Every structure is written in structure tokens, then in C-alpha cells.
Tab-separated table of C-alpha atoms and ligand atoms in Angstrom:
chain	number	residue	atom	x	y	z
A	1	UNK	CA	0.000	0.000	0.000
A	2	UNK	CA	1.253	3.408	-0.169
A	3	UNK	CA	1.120	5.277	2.682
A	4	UNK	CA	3.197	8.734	1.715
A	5	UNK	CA	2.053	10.325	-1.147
A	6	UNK	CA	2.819	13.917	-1.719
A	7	UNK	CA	5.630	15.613	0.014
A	8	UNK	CA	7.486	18.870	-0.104
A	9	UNK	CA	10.555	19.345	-2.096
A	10	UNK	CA	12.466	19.516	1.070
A	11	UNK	CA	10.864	16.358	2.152
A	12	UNK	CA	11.584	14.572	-1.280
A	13	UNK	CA	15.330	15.888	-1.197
A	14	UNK	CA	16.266	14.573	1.669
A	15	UNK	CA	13.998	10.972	1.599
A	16	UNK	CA	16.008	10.522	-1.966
A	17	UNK	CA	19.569	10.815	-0.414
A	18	UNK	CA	18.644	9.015	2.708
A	19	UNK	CA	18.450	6.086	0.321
A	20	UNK	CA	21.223	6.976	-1.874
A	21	UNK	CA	24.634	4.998	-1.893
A	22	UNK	CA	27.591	6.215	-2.678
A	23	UNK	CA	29.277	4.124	-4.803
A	24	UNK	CA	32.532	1.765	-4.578
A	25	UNK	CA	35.632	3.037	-5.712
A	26	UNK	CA	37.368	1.516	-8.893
A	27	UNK	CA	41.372	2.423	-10.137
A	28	UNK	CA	40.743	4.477	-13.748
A	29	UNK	CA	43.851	5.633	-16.029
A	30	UNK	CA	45.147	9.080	-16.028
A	31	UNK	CA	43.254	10.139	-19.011
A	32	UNK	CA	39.555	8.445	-17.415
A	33	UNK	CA	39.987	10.339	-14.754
A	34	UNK	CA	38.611	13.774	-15.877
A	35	UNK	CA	34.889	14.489	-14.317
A	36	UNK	CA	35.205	11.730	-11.673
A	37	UNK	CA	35.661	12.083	-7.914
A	38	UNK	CA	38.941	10.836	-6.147
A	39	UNK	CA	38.502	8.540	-3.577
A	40	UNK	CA	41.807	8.457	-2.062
A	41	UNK	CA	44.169	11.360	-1.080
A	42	UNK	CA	46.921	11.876	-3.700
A	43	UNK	CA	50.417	13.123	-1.930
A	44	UNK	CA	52.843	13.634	-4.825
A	45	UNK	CA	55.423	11.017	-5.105
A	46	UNK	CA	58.371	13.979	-6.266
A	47	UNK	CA	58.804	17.427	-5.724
A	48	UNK	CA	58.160	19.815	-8.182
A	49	UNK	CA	60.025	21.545	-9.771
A	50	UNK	CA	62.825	18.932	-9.208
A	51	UNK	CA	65.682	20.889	-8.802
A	52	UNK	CA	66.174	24.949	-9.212
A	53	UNK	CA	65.673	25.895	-12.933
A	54	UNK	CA	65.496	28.938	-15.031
A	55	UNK	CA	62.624	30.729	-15.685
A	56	UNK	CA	64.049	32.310	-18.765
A	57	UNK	CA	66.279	31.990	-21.586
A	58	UNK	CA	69.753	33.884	-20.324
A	59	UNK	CA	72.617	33.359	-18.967
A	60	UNK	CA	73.179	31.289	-15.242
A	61	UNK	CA	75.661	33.956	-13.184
A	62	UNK	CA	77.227	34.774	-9.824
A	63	UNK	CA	75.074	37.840	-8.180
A	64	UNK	CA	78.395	38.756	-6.789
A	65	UNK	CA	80.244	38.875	-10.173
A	66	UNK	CA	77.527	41.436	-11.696
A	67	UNK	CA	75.472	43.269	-8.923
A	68	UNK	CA	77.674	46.166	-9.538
A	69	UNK	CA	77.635	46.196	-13.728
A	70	UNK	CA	76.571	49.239	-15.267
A	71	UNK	CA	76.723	50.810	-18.841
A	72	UNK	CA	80.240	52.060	-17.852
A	73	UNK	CA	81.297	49.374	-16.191
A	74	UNK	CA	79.667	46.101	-18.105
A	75	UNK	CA	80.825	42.372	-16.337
A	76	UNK	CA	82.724	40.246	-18.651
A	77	UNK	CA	81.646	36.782	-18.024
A	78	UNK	CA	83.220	33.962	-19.573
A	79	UNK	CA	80.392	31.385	-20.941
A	80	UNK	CA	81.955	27.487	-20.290
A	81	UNK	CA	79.051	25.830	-20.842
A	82	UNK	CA	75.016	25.593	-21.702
A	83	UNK	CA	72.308	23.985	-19.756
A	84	UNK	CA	69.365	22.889	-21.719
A	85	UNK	CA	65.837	21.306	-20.578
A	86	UNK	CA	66.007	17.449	-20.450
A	87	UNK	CA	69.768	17.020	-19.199
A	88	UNK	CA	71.131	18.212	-16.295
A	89	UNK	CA	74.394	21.106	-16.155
A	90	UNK	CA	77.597	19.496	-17.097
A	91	UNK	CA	79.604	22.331	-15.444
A	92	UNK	CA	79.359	24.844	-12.637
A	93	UNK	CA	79.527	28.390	-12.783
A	94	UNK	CA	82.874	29.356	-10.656
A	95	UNK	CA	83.700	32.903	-9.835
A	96	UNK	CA	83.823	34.989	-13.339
A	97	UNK	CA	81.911	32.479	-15.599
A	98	UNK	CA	78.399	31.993	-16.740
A	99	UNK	CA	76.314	29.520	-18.158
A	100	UNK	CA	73.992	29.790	-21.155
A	101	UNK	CA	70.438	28.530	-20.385
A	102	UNK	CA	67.348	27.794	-21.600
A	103	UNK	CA	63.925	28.218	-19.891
A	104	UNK	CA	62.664	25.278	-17.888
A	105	UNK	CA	67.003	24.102	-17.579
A	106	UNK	CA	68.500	23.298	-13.557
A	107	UNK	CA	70.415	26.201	-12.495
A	108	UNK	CA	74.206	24.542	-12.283
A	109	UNK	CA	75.995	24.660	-9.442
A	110	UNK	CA	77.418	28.069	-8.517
A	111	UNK	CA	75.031	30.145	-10.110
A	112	UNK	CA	72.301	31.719	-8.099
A	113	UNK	CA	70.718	34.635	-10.993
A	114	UNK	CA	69.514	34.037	-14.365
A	115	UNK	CA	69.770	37.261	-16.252
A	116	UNK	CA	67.475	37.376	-19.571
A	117	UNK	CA	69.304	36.945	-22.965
A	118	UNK	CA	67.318	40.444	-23.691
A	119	UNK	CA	69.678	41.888	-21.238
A	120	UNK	CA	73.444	39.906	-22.456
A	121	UNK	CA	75.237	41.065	-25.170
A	122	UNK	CA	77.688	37.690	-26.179
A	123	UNK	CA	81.453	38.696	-27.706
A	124	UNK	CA	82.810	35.526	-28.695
A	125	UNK	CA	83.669	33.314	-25.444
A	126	UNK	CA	81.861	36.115	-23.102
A	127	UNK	CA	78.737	37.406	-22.138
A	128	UNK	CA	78.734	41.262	-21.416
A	129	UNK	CA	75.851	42.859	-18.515
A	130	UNK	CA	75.616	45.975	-18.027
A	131	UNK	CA	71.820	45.589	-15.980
A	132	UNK	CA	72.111	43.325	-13.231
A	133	UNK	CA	68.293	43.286	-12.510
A	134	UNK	CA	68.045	41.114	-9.446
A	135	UNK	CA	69.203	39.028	-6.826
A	136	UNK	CA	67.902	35.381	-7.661
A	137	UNK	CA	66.240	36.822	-10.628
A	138	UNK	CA	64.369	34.336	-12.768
A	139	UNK	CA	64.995	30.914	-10.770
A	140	UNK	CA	62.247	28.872	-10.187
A	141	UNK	CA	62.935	27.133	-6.553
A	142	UNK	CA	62.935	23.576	-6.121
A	143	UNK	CA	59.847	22.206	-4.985
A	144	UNK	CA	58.689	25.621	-5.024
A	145	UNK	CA	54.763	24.270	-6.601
A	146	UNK	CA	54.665	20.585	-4.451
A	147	UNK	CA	56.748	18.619	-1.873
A	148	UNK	CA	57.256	15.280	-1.924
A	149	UNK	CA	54.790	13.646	0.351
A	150	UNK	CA	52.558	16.558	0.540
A	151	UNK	CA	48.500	16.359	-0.085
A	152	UNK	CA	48.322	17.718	-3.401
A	153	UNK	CA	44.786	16.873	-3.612
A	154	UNK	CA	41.838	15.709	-0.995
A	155	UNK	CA	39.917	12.707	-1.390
A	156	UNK	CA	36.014	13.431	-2.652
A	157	UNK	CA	37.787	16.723	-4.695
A	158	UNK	CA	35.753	16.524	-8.522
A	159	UNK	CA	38.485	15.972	-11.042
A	160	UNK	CA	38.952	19.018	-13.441
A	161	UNK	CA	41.738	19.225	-16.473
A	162	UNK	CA	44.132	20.970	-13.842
A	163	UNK	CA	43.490	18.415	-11.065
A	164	UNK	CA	44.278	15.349	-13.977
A	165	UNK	CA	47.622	17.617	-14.557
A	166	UNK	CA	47.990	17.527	-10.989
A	167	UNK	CA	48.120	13.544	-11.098
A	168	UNK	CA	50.470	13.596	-13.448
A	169	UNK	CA	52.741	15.811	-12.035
A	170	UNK	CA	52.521	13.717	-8.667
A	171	UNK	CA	53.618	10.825	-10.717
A	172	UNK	CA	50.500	9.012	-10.912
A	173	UNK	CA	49.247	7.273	-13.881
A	174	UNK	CA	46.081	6.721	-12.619
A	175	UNK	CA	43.925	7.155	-9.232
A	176	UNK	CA	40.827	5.730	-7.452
A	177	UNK	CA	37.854	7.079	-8.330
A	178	UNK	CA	33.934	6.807	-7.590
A	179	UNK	CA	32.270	4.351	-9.733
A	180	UNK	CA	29.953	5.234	-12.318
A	181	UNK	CA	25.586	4.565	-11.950
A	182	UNK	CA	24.613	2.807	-14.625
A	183	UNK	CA	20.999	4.260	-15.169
A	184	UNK	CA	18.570	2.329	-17.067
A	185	UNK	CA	16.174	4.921	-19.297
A	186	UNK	CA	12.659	3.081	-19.768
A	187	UNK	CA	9.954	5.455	-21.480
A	188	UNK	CA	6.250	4.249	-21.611
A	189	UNK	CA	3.255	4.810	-24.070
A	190	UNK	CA	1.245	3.560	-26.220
A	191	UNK	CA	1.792	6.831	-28.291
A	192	UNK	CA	5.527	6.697	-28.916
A	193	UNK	CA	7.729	6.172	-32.145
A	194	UNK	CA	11.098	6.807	-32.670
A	195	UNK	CA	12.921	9.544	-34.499
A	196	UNK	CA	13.120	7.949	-38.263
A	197	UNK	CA	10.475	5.693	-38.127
A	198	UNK	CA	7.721	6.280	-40.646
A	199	UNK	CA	5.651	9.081	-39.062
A	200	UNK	CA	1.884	8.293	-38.708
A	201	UNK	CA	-0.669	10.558	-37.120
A	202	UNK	CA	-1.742	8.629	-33.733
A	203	UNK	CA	1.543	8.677	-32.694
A	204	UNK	CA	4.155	10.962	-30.875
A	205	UNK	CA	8.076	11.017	-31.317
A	206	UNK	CA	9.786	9.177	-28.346
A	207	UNK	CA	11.721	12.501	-27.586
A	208	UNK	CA	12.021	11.642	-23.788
A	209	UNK	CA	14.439	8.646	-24.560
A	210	UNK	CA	16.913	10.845	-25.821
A	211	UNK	CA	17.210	13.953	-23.377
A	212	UNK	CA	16.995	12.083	-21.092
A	213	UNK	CA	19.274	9.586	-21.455
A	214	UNK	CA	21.536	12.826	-22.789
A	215	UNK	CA	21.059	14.197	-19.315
A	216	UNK	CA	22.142	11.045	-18.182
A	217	UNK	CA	25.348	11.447	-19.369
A	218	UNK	CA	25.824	14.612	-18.662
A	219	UNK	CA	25.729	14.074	-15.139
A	220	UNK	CA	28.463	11.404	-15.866
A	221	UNK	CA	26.271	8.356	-14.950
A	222	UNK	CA	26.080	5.533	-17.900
A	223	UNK	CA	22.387	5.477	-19.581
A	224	UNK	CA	21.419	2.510	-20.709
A	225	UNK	CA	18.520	3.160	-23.273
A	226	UNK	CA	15.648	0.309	-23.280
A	227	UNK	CA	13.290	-0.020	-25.943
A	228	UNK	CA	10.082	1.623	-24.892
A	229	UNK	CA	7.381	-0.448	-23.204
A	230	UNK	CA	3.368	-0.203	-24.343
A	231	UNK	CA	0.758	0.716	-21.705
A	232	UNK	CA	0.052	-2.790	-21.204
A	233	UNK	CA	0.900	-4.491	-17.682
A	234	UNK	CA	2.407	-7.617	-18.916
A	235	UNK	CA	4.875	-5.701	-21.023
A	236	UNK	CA	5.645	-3.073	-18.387
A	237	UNK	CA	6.656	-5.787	-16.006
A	238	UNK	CA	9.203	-7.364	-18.276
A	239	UNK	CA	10.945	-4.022	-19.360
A	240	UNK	CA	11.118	-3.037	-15.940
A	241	UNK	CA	12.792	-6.018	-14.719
A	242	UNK	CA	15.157	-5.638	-17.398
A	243	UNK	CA	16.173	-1.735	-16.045
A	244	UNK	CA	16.013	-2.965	-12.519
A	245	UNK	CA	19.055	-4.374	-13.306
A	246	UNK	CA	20.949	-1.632	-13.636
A	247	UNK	CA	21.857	0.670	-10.383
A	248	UNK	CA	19.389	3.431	-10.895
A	249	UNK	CA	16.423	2.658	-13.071
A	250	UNK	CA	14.763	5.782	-14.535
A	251	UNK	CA	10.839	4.730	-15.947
A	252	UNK	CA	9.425	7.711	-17.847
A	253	UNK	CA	5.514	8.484	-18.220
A	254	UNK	CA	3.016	6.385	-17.026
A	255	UNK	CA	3.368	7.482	-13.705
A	256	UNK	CA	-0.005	9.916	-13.533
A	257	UNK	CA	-3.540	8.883	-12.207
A	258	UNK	CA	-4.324	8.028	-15.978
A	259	UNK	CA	-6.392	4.690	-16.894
A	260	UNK	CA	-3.431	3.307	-18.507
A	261	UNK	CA	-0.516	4.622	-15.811
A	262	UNK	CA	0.878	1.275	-14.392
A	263	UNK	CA	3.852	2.154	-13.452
A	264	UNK	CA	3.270	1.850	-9.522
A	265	UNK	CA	0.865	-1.106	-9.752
A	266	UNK	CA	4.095	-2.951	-11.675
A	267	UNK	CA	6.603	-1.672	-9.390
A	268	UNK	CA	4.961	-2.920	-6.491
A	269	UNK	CA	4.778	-6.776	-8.019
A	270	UNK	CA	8.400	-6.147	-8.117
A	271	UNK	CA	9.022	-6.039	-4.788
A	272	UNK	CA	9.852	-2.065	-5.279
A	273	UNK	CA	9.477	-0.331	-1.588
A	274	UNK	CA	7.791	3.296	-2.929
A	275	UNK	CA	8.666	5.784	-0.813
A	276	UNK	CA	6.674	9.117	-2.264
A	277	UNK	CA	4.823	9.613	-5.579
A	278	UNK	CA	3.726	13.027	-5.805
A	279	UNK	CA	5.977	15.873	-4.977
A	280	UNK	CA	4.835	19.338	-4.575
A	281	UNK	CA	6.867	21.408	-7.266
A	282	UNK	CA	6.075	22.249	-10.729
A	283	UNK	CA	6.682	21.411	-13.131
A	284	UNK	CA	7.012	17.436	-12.790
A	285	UNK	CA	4.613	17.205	-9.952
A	286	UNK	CA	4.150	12.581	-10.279
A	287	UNK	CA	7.746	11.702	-9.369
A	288	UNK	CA	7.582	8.010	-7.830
A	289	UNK	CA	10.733	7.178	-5.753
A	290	UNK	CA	11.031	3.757	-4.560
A	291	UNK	CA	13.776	1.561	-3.462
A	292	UNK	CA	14.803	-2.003	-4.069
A	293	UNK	CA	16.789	-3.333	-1.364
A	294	UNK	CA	20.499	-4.286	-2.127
A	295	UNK	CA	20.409	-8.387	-1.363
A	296	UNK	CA	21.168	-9.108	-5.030
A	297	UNK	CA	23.192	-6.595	-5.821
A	298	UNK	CA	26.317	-6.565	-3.520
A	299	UNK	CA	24.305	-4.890	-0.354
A	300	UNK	CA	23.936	-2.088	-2.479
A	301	UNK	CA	20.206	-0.742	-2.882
A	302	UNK	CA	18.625	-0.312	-6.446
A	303	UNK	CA	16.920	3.281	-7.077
A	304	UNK	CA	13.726	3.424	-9.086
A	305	UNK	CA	12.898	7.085	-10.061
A	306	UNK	CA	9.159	7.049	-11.957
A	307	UNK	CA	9.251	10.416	-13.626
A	308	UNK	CA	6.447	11.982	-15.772
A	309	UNK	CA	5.746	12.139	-19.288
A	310	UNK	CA	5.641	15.433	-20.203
A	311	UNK	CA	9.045	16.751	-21.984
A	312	UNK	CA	9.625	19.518	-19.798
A	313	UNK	CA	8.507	18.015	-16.631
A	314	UNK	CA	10.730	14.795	-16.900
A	315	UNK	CA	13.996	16.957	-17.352
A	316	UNK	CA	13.525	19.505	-14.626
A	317	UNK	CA	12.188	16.568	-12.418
A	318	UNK	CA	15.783	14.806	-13.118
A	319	UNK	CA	17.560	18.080	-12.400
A	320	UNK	CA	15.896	18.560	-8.994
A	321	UNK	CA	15.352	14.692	-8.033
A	322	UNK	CA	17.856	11.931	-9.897
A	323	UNK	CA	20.621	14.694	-10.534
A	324	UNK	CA	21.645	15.108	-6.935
A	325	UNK	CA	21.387	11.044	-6.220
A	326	UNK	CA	23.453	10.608	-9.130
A	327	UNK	CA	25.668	13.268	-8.323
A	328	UNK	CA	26.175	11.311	-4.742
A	329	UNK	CA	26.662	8.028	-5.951
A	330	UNK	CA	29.681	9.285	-7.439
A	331	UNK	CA	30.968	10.818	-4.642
A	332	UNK	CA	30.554	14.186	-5.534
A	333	UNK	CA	29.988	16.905	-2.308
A	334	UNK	CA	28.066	19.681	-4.656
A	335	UNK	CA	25.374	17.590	-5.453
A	336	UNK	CA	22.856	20.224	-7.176
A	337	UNK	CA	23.210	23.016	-9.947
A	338	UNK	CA	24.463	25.751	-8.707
A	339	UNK	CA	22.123	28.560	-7.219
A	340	UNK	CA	22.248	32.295	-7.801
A	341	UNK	CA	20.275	35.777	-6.799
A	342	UNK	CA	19.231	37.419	-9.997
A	343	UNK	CA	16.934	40.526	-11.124
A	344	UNK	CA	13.720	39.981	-12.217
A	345	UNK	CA	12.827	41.543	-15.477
A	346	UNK	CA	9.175	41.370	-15.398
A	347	UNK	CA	6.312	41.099	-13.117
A	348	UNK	CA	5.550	37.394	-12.477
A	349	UNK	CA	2.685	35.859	-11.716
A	350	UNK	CA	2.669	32.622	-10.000
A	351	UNK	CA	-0.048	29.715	-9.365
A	352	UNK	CA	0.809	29.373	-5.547
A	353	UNK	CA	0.883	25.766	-3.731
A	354	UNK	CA	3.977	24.163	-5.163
A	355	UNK	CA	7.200	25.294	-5.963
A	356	UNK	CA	8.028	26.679	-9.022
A	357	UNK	CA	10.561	25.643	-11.343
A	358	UNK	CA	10.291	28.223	-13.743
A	359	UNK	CA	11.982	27.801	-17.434
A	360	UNK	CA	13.905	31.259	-17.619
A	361	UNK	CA	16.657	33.522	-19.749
A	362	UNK	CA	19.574	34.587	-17.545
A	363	UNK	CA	22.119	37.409	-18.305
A	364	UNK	CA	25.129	38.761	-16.418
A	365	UNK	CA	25.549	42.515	-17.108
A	366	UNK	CA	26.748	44.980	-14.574
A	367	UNK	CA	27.754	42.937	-11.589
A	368	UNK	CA	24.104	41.342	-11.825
A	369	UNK	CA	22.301	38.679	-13.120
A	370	UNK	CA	19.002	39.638	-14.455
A	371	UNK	CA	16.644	37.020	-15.748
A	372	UNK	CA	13.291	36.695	-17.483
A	373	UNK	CA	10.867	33.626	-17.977
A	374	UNK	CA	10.688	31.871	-21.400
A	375	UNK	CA	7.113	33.299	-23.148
A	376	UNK	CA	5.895	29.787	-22.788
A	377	UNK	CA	5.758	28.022	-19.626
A	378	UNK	CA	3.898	24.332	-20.356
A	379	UNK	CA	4.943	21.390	-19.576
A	380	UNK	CA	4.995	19.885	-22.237
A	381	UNK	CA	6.850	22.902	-24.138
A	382	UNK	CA	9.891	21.561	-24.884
A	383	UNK	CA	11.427	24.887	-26.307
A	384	UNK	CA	10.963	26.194	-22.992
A	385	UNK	CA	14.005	24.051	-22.085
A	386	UNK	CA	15.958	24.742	-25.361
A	387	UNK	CA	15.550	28.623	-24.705
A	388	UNK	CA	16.279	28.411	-21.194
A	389	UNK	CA	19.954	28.912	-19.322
A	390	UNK	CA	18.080	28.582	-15.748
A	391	UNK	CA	15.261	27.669	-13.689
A	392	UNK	CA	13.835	30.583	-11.638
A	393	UNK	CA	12.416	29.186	-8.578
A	394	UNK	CA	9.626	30.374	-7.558
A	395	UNK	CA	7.855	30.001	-4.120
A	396	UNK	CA	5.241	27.692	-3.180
A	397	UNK	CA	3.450	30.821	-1.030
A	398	UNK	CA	3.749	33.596	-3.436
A	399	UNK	CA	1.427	34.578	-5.963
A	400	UNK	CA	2.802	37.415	-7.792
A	401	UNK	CA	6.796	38.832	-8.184
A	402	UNK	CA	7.172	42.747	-9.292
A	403	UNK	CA	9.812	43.492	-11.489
A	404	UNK	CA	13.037	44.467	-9.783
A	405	UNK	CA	13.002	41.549	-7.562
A	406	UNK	CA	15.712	39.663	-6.547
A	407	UNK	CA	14.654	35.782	-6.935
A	408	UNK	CA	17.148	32.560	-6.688
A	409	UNK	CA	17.936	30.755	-10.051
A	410	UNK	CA	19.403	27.313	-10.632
A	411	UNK	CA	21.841	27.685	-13.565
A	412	UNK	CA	21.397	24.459	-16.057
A	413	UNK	CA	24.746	22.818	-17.204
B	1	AMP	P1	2.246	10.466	-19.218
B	1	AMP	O1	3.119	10.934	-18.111
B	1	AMP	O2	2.548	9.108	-19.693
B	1	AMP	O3	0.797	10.668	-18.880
B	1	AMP	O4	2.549	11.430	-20.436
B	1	AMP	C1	2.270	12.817	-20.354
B	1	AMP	C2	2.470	13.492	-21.686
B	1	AMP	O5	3.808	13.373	-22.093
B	1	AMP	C3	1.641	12.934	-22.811
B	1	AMP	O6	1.162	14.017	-23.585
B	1	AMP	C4	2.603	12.126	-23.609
B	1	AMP	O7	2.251	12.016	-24.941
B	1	AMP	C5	3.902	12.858	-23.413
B	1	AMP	N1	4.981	11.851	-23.430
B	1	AMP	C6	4.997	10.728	-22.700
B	1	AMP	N2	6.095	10.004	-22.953
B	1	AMP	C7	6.788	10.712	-23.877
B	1	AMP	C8	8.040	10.481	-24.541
B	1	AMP	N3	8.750	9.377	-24.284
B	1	AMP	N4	8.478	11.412	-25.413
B	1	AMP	C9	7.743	12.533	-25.641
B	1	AMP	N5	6.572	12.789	-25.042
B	1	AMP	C10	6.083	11.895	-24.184
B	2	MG	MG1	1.697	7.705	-20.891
């Protein structure tokens, strides 16, 4: 029986990750490890830079042999030697001699400035300086970016291209890392064909299938797209065995008080605990959120996310609802799209008793954001989406926003 039926956001945000697993850890390559979650501390196995090297191309000097050089009175340094990136100095620099280097080269021995080439005039055997610039000029320290042995990066920190540089330069060709959902995408109806099939009038394209499974990916989760199943009971059951197999199954329409919505009926023969099935937001207001529990499947529990039908609804639904689970599964500590203050443009009405997720235009200009809602707001308005940068949320309580109001918006990806 189901007991809970409609609860707040809040409520639904916090039932969802009370459930929610976060996933085992598995060891990726370097390269796999971009957009994943570390879930082990990385402490660099080498300092870097290795050893003192030259900022610049110049020449490697004695501060004491040209701190005094001037115009007038120029140092005469002889050059013995060059120091080049990939091979370390073959000679020192003793009292009156310098050595030629390139950017990125160790500083040899002796030497404790690098003056720029712009600033050496060479005559033959000898380099002449007549600006001495500074002391220690243009040597990059040893270990000056990371220790040995120090925490270059936290466990649960997102990987980003400069934390998979940060791997490499701590000598790691690859790291532990969250595991990937893999999210099953069922969509339901009688009404659905696929994109290239012949077109015939009773029926609608199976759009949901593909942004959805695209959003899917986006979040970095594996989609695994089923076939769709017919509003028929027998069928229904079978498909959604099949995406009960994977770790999050996502069933799309059919989830509404319709004649023909199974969905919950089926779910229930499965053994599926259902823990809410109406939600108070809009749009996307028939979410089912059940559980199956993790016996089979290495202690860990199944998700089943019913979402509704309607274009619009099922994306912002997965946004608000499967986005965040998803997001902790793979160990991620952010786990929802980013929120910001912004400006409305327009006055706003609002159809109080759920919260709003409105589909909206935002733009930065002036040290603000400033946003306006897309013309059309239905549900099943699938431009709405395709316009829209943001969801303006709009309260449950409040009828009407005046322009000039500052209002929270959840940027989309
Ligand atoms: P339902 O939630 O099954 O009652 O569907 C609500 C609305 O969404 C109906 O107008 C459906 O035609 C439409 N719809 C349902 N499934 C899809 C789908 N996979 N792709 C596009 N539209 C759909
Ligand atoms: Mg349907």
C-alpha cells in the first residue's frame, strides 16, 4: 500500500539521499579520470620543480660577479658551458663564468641569478651585462609548486583538467575514483515512435528517450537506453525487470492517475518499496521514488525514479530529483546546480501551492544577473528548455513577483 504520497521538495530531497549509496571506488587511467571524484588522497610522489631551474632563456651567473655592472662598467663573463631542458648542467659556474640557459634548464651549481638573454650582449667566449636586474632573478625554486609527500589533492575533490595535470605531475598514472551509476532509461506509451520511423498521425516522437538519457550522461552516470514499453501491464513488467538491473532505473511516463498509468501497480509486483509519488513542485509534480533493497546486488540498494511524461517536466524533475542522487553516488559533495540571486525583469505571476521551477533567460551585465521567464511556460513545451539557461524558482506561497526583484535561479549545465 502506499502510505506517503505527496511531500514537499524539502521532504523529497532529503527521503532521496537518505536512500542513496555512494558508490565503490574503482582504479581508472590518467586520461579516465577527468569528471570523476577521487577517492583516495593523492600526496605527490616527487617534488616539483625537481631541482632549481630557469625561468628564462639567459645566462646562469654569480650575483656577486655582476650586482655592480653598469653601462660604464659592463661584467665580462666567460660562458663554459650551456644547460638545456632534459639534461642536467655538465659544469658549474665558478667565480667569473656563466652559463647559457634555456627556460625550464637546472640552475648549475654556482650560479644563483639568471639574467634574460634580452639583457646579455655575447662577444665571442663572453657574455657582457651591463643591468644586473636582481638578486635570484628568474629561478624557479625547487619544490617551489609541491613537496614530496605533501596532499596535493583531498579525497572526494571533482576531477577538473588541472586536477588530472595535478596527477600527473605527482607521478600518478592513474587514481581511485567513484564508480559510475549505470541508469537504465525506460519510457512508456502507447503513443511513442522513434525519431526515423515512418511518421503516422496517432503517434508521438519518443523525444524523452533521448534527453533524457543525454542528461544522463551529462551528469556522468552511464544510460542505458531500453526499448520503450506499451501501456500494457504484462509488457511493463518485463521491461522493468530488465532496467532494474541496472543501479538506478529511470521509468518515464506512465506514472499519472491516468487509466493506462501502471507504473506503480508494476513496481509494487516487483518487490519495489515506494517511498513518495507526488511531490509538490512544478513542473514534474508525479515523481515516484522507490527503493529495491540491495540483497542481489552486492548490499547495495537499487533506485527506481518514476518520472512523468511530459518533456519539460521529466527533465527539470531529473535536475531537482535523480541529478543530486546521481551526483552522490559518485561521490561528488556539490550535489545540485548551482544557485544564484538574480533581477527579475518582469512582473511574475505565479499559481501558488507548489514550488516553481520556472523555465527562464539569464544574463550577467553589470555585476548582476538579471533574468526573465521563457514566453511559454507548459509542460509539455519543450522549447521552454531549449531557450532556457536557468530555472527561476519560484515560491510555493507567493502569488505574484514585481519586477526588480531579486529571486534565486538554478543555472542548467
Ligand atoms: P504520461 O506521463 O505518460 O501521462 O505522459 C504525459 C504526456 O507526455 C503525454 O502528452 C505524452 O504524450 C507525453 N509523453 C509521454 N512520454 C513521452 C516520450 N517518451 N516522449 C515525448 N513525449 C512523451
Ligand atoms: Mg503515458
Amino acid at each position: 500500500m502506499i502510505e506517503k504520497t505527496m511531500v514537499s521538495l524539502d521532504e523529497a530531497i532529503k527521503i532521496i539521499l537518505e536512500h542513496t549509496p555512494t558508490l565503490m571506488a574503482e582504479r581508472v587511467s590518467l586520461n579516465e579520470t577527468l569528471g570523476r571524484v577521487l577517492a583516495e588522497a593523492i600526496h605527490s610522489r616527487r617534488d616539483h620543480p625537481p631541482w632549481d631551474n630557469s625561468a628564462m632563456d639567459g645566462f646562469a651567473v654569480r650575483w656577486q660577479n655582476i650586482c655592480t655592472a653598469s653601462p660604464e662598467s659592463p661584467a665580462r663573463l666567460k660562458i663554459v658551458g650551456e644547460s638545456q631542458a632534459g639534461s642536467l648542467p655538465q659544469c658549474d659556474v665558478n667565480p667569473g663564468e656563466a652559463v647559457q640557459i634555456m627556460t625550464g634548464a637546472p640552475t648549475p651549481n654556482g650560479a644563483d641569478t639568471v639574467v634574460r638573454i634580452e639583457d646579455c650582449r655575447i662577444d665571442g667566449n663572453w657574455v657582457v651585462i651591463t643591468n644586473p636586474g636582481k638578486q635570484g632573478a628568474n629561478i624557479r625554486r625547487l619544490g617551489e609548486d609541491v613537496r614530496q609527500g605533501q596532499e596535493v589533492l583531498a579525497a572526494n575533490t571533482s576531477v577538473r583538467p588541472a586536477e588530472v595535470g595535478m596527477l600527473a605531475t605527482a607521478a600518478y598514472s592513474s587514481a581511485l575514483v567513484y564508480q559510475q551509476p549505470r541508469v537504465s532509461v525506460l519510457t512508456t506509451g502507447d503513443e511513442l515512435t522513434e525519431p526515423g520511423e515512418a511518421l503516422t498521425l496517432e503517434k508521438i516522437i519518443n523525444s524523452n528517450a533521448y534527453s533524457i538519457a543525454a542528461v544522463v550522461r551529462e551528469s556522468g552516470a552511464y544510460a542505458i537506453q531500453l526499448d520503450s514499453a506499451k501501456d500494457n501491464k504484462a509488457e511493463l513488467e518485463e521491461k522493468m525487470r530488465q532496467a532494474l538491473t541496472a543501479d538506478v532505473a529511470l521509468v518515464v511516463g506512465g506514472v499519472s492517475l491516468g487509466k493506462y498509468d501502471y507504473v506503480k501497480e508494476v513496481l509494487e509486483t516487483l518487490g519495489c518499496a515506494i517511498k513518495f509519488w507526488r511531490i509538490a513542485v512544478r513542473p514534474g509534480h508525479p515523481v515516484v521514488f522507490g527503493i529495491i533493497d540491495g540483497d542481489q546486488n552486492d548490499g547495495m540498494p537499487k533506485l527506481l525514479f518514476g518520472l512523468p511524461g511530459n518533456p519539460v517536466s521529466c527533465l527539470v524533475a531529473f535536475y531537482e530529483f535523480v541529478l543530486p542522487a546521481l551526483r552522490k553516488m559518485m561521490g561528488h559533495q556539490e550535489l545540485f546546480l548551482p544557485k544564484v540571486e538574480a533581477i527579475l525583469e518582469q512582473d511574475t505571476r505565479n499559481r501558488p501551492g507548489r514550488t516553481h521551477f520556472a523555465r527562464a533567460v539569464a544574463e550577467y551585465r553589470d555585476g548582476d544577473y538579471y533574468v526573465r521567464l521563457t514566453p511559454d511556460q507548459g509542460s509539455g513545451i519543450l522549447t521552454s528548455m531549449t531557450l532556457a539557461n536557468c530555472l527561476a524558482i519560484l515560491d510555493a506561497d507567493r502569488d505574484f513577483y514585481a519586477a526588480g526583484e531579486r529571486i534565486t535561479i538554478q543555472l542548467l549545465p
